[in-house]
PDB file of C-alpha atoms in Angstrom:
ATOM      1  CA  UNK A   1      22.507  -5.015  11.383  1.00  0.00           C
ATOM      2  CA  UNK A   2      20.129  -7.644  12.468  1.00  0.00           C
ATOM      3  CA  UNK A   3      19.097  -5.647  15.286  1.00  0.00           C
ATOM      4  CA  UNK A   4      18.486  -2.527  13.449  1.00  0.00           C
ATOM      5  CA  UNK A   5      16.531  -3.640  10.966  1.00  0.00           C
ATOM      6  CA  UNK A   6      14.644  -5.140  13.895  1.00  0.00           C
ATOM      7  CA  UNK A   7      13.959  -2.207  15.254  1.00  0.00           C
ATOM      8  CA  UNK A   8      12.929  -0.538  11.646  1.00  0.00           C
ATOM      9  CA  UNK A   9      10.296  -3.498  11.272  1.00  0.00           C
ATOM     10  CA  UNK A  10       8.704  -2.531  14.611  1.00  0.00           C
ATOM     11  CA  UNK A  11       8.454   0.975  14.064  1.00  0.00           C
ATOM     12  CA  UNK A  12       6.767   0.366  11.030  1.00  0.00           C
ATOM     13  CA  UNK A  13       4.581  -2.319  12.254  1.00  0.00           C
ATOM     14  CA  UNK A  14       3.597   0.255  15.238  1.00  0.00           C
ATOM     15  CA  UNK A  15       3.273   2.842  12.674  1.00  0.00           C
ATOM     16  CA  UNK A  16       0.430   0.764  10.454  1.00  0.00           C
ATOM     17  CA  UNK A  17      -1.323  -0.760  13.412  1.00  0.00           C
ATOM     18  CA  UNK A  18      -1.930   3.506  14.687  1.00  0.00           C
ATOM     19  CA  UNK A  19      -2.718   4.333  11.179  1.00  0.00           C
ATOM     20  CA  UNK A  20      -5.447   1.693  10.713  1.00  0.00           C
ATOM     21  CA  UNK A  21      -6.691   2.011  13.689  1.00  0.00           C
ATOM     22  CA  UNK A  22      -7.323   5.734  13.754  1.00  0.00           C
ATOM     23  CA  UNK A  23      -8.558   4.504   9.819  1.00  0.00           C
ATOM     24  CA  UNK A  24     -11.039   1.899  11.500  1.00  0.00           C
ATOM     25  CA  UNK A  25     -12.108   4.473  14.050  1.00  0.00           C
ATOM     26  CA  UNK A  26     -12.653   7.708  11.540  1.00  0.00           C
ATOM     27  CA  UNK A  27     -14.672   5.229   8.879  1.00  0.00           C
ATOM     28  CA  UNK A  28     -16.834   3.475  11.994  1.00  0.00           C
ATOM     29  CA  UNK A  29     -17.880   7.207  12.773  1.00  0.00           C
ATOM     30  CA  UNK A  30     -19.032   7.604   9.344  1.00  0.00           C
ATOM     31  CA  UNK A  31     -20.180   3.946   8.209  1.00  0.00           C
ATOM     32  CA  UNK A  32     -20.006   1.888  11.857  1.00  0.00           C
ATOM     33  CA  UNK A  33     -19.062  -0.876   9.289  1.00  0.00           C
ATOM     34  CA  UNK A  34     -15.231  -1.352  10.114  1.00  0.00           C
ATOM     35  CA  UNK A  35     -14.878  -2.128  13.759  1.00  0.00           C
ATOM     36  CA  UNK A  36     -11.680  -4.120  13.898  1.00  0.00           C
TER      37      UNK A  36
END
């Protein structure tokens, strides 16, 4: 149990560090504000 939910908490970590990077990357082509 422990392990899967583990697991679930990493994919969805891994899922919102891609998303807001390709966020930071599409808004720093269009503002160059957000550069994290």
């Amino acid at each position: 149990m422990w392990v899967r939910h583990s697991t679930m908490y990493t994919a969805v970590g891994t899922s919102l560090t891609t998303l807001r990077l390709s966020l930071s990357h599409k808004q720093s082509q269009s503002h160059g504000l957000f550069l994290y």
